[in-house]
CSV table of C-alpha atoms in Angstrom, one decimal:
chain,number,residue,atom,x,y,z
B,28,UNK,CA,76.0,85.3,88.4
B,29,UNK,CA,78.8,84.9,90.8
B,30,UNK,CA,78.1,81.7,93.6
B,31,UNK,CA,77.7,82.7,96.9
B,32,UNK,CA,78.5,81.3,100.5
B,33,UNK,CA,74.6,79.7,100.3
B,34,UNK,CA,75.7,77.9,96.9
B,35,UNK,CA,79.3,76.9,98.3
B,36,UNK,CA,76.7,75.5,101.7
B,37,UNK,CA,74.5,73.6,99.3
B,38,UNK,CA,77.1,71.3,97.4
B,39,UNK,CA,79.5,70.9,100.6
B,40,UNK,CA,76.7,69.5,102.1
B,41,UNK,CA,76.8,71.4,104.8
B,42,UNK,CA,75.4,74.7,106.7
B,43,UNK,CA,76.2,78.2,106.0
B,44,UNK,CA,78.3,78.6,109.5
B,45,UNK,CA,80.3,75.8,108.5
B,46,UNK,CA,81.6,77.4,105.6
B,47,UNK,CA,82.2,80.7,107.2
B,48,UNK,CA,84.2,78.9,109.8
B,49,UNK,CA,86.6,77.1,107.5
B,50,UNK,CA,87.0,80.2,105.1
B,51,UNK,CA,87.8,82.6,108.6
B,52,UNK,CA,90.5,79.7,109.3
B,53,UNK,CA,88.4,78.9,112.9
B,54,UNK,CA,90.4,76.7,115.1
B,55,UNK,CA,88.8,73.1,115.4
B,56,UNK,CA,87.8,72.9,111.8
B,57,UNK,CA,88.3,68.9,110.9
B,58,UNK,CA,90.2,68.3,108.1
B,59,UNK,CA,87.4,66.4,106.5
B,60,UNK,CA,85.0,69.5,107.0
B,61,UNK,CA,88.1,71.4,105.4
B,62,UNK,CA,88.2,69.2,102.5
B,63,UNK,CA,84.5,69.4,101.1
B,64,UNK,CA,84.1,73.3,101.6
B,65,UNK,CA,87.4,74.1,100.3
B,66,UNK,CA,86.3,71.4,97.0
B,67,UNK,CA,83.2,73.4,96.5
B,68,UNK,CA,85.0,76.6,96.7
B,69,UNK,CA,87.0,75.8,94.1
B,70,UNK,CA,84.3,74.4,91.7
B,71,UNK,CA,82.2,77.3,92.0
B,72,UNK,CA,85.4,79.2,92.0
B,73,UNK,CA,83.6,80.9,94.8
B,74,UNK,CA,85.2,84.6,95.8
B,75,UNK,CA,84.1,86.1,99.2
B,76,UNK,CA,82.6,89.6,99.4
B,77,UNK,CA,85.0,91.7,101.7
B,78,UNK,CA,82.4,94.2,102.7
B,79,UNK,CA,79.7,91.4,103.7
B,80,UNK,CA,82.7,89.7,105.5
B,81,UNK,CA,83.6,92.9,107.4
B,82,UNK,CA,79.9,93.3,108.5
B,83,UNK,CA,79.6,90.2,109.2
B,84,UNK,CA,81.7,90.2,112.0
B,85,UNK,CA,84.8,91.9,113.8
B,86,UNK,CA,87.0,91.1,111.5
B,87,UNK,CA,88.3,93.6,108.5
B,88,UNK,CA,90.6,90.9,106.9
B,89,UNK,CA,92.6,93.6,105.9
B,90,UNK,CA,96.2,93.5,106.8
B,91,UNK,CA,98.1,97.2,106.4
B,92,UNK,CA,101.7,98.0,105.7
B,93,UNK,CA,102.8,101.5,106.8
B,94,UNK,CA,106.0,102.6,104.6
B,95,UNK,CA,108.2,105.7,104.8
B,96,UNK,CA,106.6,108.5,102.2
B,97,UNK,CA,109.5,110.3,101.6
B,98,UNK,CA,112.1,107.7,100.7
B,99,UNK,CA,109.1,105.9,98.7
B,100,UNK,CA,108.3,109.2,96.4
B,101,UNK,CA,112.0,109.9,96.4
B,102,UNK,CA,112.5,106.5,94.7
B,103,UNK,CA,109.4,106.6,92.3
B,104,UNK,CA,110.6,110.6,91.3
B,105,UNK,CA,113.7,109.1,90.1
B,106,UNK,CA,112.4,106.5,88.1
B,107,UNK,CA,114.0,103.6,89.8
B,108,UNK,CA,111.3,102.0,91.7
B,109,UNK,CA,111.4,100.7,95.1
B,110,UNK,CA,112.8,97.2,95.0
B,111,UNK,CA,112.3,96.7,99.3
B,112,UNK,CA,108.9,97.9,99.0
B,113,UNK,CA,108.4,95.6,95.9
B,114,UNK,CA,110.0,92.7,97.8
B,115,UNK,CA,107.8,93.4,101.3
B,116,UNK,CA,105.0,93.7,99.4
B,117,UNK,CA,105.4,90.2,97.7
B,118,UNK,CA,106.6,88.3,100.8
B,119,UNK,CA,103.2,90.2,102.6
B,120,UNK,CA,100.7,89.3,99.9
B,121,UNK,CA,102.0,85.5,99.8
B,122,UNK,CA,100.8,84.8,103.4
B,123,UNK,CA,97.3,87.3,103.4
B,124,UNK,CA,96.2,85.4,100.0
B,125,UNK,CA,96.8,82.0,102.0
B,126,UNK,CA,94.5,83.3,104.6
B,127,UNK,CA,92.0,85.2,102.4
B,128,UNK,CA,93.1,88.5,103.7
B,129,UNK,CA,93.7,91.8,101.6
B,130,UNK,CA,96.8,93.7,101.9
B,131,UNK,CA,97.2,97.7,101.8
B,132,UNK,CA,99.7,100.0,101.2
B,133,UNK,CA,99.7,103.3,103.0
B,134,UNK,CA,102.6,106.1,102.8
B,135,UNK,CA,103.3,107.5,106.5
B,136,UNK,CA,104.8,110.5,106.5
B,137,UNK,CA,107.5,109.9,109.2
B,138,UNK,CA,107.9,113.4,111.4
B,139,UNK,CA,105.5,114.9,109.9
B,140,UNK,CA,102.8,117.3,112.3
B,141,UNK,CA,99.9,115.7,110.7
B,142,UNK,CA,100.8,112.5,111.8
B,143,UNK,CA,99.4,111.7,114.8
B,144,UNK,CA,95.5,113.0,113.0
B,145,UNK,CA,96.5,111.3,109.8
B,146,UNK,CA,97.1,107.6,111.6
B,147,UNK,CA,94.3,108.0,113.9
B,148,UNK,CA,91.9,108.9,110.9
B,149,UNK,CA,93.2,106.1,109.0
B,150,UNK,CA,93.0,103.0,111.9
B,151,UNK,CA,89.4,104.2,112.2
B,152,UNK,CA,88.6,104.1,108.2
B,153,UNK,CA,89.9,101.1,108.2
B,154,UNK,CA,89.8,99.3,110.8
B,155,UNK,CA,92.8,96.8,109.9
B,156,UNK,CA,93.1,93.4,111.8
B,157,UNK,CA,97.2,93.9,112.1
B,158,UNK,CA,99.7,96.8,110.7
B,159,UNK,CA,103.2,95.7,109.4
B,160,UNK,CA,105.8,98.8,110.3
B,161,UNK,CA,108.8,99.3,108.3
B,162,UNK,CA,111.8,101.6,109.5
B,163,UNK,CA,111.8,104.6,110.6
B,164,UNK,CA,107.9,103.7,111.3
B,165,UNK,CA,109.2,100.9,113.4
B,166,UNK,CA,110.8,102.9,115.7
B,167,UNK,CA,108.8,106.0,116.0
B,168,UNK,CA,107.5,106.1,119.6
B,169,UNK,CA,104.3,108.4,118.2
B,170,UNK,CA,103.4,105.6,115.7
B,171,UNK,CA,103.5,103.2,118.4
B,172,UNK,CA,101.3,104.9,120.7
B,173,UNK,CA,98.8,105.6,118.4
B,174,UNK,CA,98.6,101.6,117.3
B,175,UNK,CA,98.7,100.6,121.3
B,176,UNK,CA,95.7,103.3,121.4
B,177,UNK,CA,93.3,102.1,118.9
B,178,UNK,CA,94.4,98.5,119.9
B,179,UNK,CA,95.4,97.7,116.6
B,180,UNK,CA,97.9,94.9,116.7
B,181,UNK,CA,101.6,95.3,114.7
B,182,UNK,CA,104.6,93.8,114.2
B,183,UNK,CA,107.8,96.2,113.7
B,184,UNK,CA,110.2,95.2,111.0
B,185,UNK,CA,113.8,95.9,111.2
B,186,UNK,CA,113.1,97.9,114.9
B,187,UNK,CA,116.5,98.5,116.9
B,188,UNK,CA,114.4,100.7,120.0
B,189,UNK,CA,112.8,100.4,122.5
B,190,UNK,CA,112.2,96.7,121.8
B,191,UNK,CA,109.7,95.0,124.2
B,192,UNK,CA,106.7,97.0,122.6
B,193,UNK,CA,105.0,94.8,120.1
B,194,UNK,CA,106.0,92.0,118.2
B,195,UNK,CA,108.9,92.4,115.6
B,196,UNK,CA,110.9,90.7,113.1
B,197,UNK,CA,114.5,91.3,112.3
B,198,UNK,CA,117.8,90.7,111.7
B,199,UNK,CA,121.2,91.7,112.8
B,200,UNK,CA,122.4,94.4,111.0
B,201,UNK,CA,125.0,95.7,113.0
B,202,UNK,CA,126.8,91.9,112.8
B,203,UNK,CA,126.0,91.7,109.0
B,204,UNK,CA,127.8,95.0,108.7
B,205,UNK,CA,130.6,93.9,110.5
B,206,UNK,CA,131.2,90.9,109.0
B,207,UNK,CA,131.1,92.4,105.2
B,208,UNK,CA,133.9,95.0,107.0
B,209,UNK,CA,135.6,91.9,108.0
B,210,UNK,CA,135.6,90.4,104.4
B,211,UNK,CA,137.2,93.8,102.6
B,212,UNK,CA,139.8,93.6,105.4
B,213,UNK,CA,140.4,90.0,105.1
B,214,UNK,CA,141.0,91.1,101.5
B,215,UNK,CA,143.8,93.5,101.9
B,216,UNK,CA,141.7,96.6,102.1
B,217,UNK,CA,142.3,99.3,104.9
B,218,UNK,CA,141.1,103.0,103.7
B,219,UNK,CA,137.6,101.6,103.4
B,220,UNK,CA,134.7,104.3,103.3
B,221,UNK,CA,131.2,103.9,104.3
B,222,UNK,CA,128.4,105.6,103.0
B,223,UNK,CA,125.9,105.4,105.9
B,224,UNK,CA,122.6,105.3,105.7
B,225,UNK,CA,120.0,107.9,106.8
B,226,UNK,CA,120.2,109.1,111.0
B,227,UNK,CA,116.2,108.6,111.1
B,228,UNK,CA,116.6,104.8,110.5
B,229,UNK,CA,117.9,102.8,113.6
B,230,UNK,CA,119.6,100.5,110.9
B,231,UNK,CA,121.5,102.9,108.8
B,232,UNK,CA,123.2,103.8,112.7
B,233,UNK,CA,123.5,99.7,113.3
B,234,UNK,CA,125.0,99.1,110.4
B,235,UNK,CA,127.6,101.9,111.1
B,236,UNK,CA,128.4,100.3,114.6
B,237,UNK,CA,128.5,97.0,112.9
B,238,UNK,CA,131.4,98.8,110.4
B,239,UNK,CA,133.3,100.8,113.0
B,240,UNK,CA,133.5,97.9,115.6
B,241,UNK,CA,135.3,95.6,112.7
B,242,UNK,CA,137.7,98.5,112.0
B,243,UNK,CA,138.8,98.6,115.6
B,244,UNK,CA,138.9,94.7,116.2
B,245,UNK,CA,141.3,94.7,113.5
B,246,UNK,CA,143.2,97.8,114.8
B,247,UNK,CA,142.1,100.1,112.2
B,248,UNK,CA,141.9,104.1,112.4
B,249,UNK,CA,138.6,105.6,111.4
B,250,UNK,CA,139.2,108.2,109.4
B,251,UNK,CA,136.3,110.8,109.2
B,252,UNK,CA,136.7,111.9,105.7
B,253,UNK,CA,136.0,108.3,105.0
B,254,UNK,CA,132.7,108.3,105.9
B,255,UNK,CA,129.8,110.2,104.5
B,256,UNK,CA,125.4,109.9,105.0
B,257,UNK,CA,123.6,109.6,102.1
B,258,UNK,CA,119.9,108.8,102.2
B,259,UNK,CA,119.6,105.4,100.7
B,260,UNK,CA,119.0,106.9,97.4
B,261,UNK,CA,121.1,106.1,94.1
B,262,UNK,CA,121.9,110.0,93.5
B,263,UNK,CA,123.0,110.4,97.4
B,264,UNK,CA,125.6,107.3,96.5
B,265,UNK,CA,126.5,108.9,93.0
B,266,UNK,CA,127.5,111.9,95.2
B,267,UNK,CA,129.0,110.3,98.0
B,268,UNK,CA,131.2,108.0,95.2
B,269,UNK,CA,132.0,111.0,93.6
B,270,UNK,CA,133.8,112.8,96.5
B,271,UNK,CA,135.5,110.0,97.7
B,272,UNK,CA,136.9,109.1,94.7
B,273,UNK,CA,137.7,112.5,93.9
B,274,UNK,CA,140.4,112.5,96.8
B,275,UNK,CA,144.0,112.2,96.3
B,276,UNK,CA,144.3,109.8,99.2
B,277,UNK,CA,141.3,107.7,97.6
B,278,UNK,CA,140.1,104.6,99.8
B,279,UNK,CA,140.5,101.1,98.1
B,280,UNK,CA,137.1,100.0,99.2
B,281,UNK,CA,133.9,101.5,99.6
B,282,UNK,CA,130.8,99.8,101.8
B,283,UNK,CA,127.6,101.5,101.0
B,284,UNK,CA,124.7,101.2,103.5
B,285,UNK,CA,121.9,100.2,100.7
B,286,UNK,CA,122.6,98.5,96.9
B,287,UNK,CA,120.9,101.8,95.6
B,288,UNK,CA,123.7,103.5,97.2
B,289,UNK,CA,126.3,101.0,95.6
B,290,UNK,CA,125.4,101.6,92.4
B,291,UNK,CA,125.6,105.6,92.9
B,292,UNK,CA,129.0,104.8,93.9
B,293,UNK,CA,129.4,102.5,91.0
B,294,UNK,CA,127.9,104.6,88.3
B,295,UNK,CA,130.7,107.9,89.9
B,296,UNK,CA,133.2,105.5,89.6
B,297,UNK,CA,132.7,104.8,86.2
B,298,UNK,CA,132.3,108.7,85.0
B,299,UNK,CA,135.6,109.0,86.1
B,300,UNK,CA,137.2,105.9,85.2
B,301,UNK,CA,138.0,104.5,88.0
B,302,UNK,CA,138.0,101.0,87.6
B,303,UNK,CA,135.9,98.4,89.6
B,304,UNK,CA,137.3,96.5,91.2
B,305,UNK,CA,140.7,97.3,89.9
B,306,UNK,CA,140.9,100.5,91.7
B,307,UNK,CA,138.6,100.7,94.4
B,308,UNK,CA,136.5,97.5,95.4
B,309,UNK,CA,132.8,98.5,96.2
B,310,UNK,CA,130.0,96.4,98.3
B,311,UNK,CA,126.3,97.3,99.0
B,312,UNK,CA,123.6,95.4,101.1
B,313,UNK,CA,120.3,94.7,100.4
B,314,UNK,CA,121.0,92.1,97.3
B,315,UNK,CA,118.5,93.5,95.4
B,316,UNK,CA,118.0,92.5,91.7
B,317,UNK,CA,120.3,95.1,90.4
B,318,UNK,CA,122.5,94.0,92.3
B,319,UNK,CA,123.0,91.1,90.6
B,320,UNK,CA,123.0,93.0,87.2
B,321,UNK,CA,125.3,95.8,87.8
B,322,UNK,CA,128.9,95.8,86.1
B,323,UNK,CA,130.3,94.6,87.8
B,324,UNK,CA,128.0,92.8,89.8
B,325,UNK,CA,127.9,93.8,93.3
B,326,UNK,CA,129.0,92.4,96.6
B,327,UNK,CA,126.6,92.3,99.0
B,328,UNK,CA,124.5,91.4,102.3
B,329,UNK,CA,121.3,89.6,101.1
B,330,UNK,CA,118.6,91.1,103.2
B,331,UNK,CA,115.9,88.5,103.1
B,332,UNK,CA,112.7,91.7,102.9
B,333,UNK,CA,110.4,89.6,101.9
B,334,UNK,CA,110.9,86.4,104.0
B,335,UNK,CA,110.7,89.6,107.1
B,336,UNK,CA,107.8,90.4,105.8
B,337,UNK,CA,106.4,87.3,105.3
B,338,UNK,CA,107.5,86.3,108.8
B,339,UNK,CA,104.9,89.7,110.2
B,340,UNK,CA,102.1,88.6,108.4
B,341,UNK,CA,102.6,85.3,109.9
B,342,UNK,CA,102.7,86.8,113.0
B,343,UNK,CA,99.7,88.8,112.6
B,344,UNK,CA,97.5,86.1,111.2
B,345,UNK,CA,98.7,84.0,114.1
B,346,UNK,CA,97.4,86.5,116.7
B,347,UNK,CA,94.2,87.1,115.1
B,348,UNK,CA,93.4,83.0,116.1
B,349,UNK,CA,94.7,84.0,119.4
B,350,UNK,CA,98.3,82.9,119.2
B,351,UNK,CA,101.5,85.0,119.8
B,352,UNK,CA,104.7,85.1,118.6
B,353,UNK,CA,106.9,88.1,120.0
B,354,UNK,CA,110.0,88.1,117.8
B,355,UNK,CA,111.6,86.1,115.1
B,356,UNK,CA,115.5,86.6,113.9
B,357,UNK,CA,115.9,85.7,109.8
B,358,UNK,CA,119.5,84.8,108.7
B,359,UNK,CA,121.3,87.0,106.2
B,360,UNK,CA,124.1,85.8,103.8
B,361,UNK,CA,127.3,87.5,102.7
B,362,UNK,CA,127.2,87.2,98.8
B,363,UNK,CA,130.3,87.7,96.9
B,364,UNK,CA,130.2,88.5,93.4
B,365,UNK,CA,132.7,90.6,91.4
B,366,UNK,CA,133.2,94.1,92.7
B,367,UNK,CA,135.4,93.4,95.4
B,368,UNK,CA,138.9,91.5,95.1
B,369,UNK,CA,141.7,91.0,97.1
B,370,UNK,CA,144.1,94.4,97.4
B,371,UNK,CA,147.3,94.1,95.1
C-alpha cells in the first residue's frame, strides 16, 4: 500500500503538522526539521494525495497556464507542434514540481462571447492558487477583470498594456527587434521586409516599432509593400515569403516576427530557388529548435519562454508564502547562424 503522511510522521519522528508544514513549504521550518521529513519522504517514496491536500486547507496547489486556443489548434492542425507552449510548459513544471504543485493547461479562447462564463466557470472548478497568462491573454482587459474578481492571483507574460495590473514577466521586444534590424543593416541590407506578427498580440505590434524605429535611425524609407501580417503560423510565412519574393524589386532581407514564420519564408524561398542567404538573407525570433535545424540554420532572437515562464511560477509560488515580486525583465540574445550574410 502506498505510505501515507501518518507513516512519513512516524519515522521522522515527529507529528503529523510538522510534516504538512515542511511539505506546504511553511515559513520558519528549521532546516534540521527539513532534513528528517524530507529523508522519510524519500524512503517511503511518499507521494501526497492532491484531493486530501486541497480539503485540507485553502490551498489547491494547482498552478494554471491560460494559452491562446486558436494559434494552439492552428499549430497542432498542421502538424508542427507548438514549440513556445512546449517550452512554457517545461520552464512552468520545473518550478511547481520543486514546490509540489500540479500544473494545467487550459485553451482560452481569446475574443470569444463565451469567455467571460467560460473563465468564471473554470476559476470556480478549480480553484487555482495562481494563473500564468500568455499573450493576447496577457493583455486582454476582460481576462484581467475576471482574475482581479475571483481574486485569483496571475502573472502576465510578455504584457505590453496597461501594465501596473498584476505582476508580469517580460522582455523587450521592441529593442530586440530593433537591434536584429540593426544587424541586417549593419550587413549591407536596405530593402528589408518584415512579416509582422498577429494585431491581437501587443508583441507582434512591439516588435514592428522595434523594426520601423531602426529603419529610420539609420535613415531608411519604409516601404509598404515590404511589410506584410501573417499569424505566427508556418503557412502565413510560406505565403508572406512567397509574395515578396515573387516581386521584381525583391528585398535582400527578410525579418519574420516568429521562427515558424521564418521557416515559411525559408521553405517559399527554396520552391522557387531563391537562394539563402545568397539571394535574400532571412532571420526569425523565438530560437526555437528548428531553428537551429533549418537549412540553412536561422538567425535569430533567442526568446528565453521558458526561463519567463519559469520566472511566473516563481512569482506565484512566492506570493502564495506572502511575498511579492511585481515585474522581472529576462535578457534575450541575438544569435547569428547562417541565413543572413553581409550584402555583396
Amino acid at each position: 500500500m502506498a505510505a501515507t503522511i501518518y507513516d512519513v510522521a512516524a519515522l521522522a519522528g515527529v507529528s503529523i503538522k510538522s510534516v504538512s508544514r515542511v511539505l506546504n513549504r511553511e515559513p520558519n521550518v528549521s532546516a534540521a526539521l527539513q532534513a528528517k521529513v524530507q529523508a522519510a519522504v524519500e524512503s517511503l517514496d511518499y507521494r501526497p494525495n492532491l484531493s486530501a491536500r486541497t480539503l485540507a486547507g485553502a490551498s489547491s496547489y494547482l498552478i494554471a497556464a491560460f494559452v491562446d486556443a486558436e494559434l494552439t489548434l492552428e499549430h497542432w492542425r498542421s502538424g508542427r507542434g507548438n514549440d513556445y507552449l512546449s517550452r512554457l510548459e517545461f520552464g512552468a513544471l520545473v518550478e511547481c514540481r520543486k514546490a509540489g504543485y500540479h500544473l494545467l493547461v487550459e485553451l482560452v479562447d481569446y475574443g470569444s462571447p463565451s469567455l467571460e462564463a467560460r473563465l468564471v466557470s473554470l476559476l470556480r472548478a478549480l480553484r487555482p492558487d495562481g494563473v500564468l497568462l500568455t499573450p493576447p491573454n496577457s493583455d486582454d482587459p476582460l481576462v484581467l477583470d475576471i482574475l482581479e474578481r475571483a481574486g485569483t492571483p496571475f502573472v502576465r507574460l510578455g504584457a505590453e498594456q496597461d501594465l501596473g495590473r498584476g505582476m508580469r514577466v517580460f522582455m523587450d521586444d521592441r529593442q530586440a527587434a530593433a537591434d536584429m534590424t540593426t544587424h541586417l543593416i549593419a550587413l549591407g541590407h536596405r530593402r528589408i521586409a518584415l512579416v509582422a506578427g498577429p494585431a491581437a498580440y501587443a508583441a507582434s505590434q512591439a516588435r514592428r516599432e522595434g523594426f520601423l524605429a531602426a529603419l529610420a535611425e539609420h535613415d531608411l524609407t519604409v516601404e509598404p509593400d515590404l511589410l506584410i501580417e501573417g499569424d505566427f503560423t508556418f503557412e502565413s510565412g510560406r505565403r508572406a515569403g512567397e509574395t515578396l519574393l515573387k516581386r521584381p524589386n525583391r528585398p535582400t532581407a527578410i525579418f519574420a516576427s516568429n521562427d515558424d514564420m521564418a521557416l515559411g519564408v525559408l521553405n517559399a524561398a527554396a520552391a522557387l530557388g531563391v537562394a539563402v542567404p545568397g539571394g535574400v538573407s532571412v532571420c526569425g525570433f523565438d530560437d526555437t529548435p528548428s531553428s537551429m535545424l533549418s537549412t540553412p540554420p536561422l538567425t535569430t532572437i533567442r526568446q528565453p519562454v521558458a526561463e519567463m515562464a519559469a520566472a511566473a511560477t516563481r512569482m506565484l509560488l512566492a506570493g502564495a508564502r506572502g511575498q511579492k515580486v511585481e515585474a522581472e525583465q529576462v535578457p534575450y540574445a541575438l544569435v547569428e547562424r547562417l541565413s543572413a550574410r553581409a550584402l555583396e
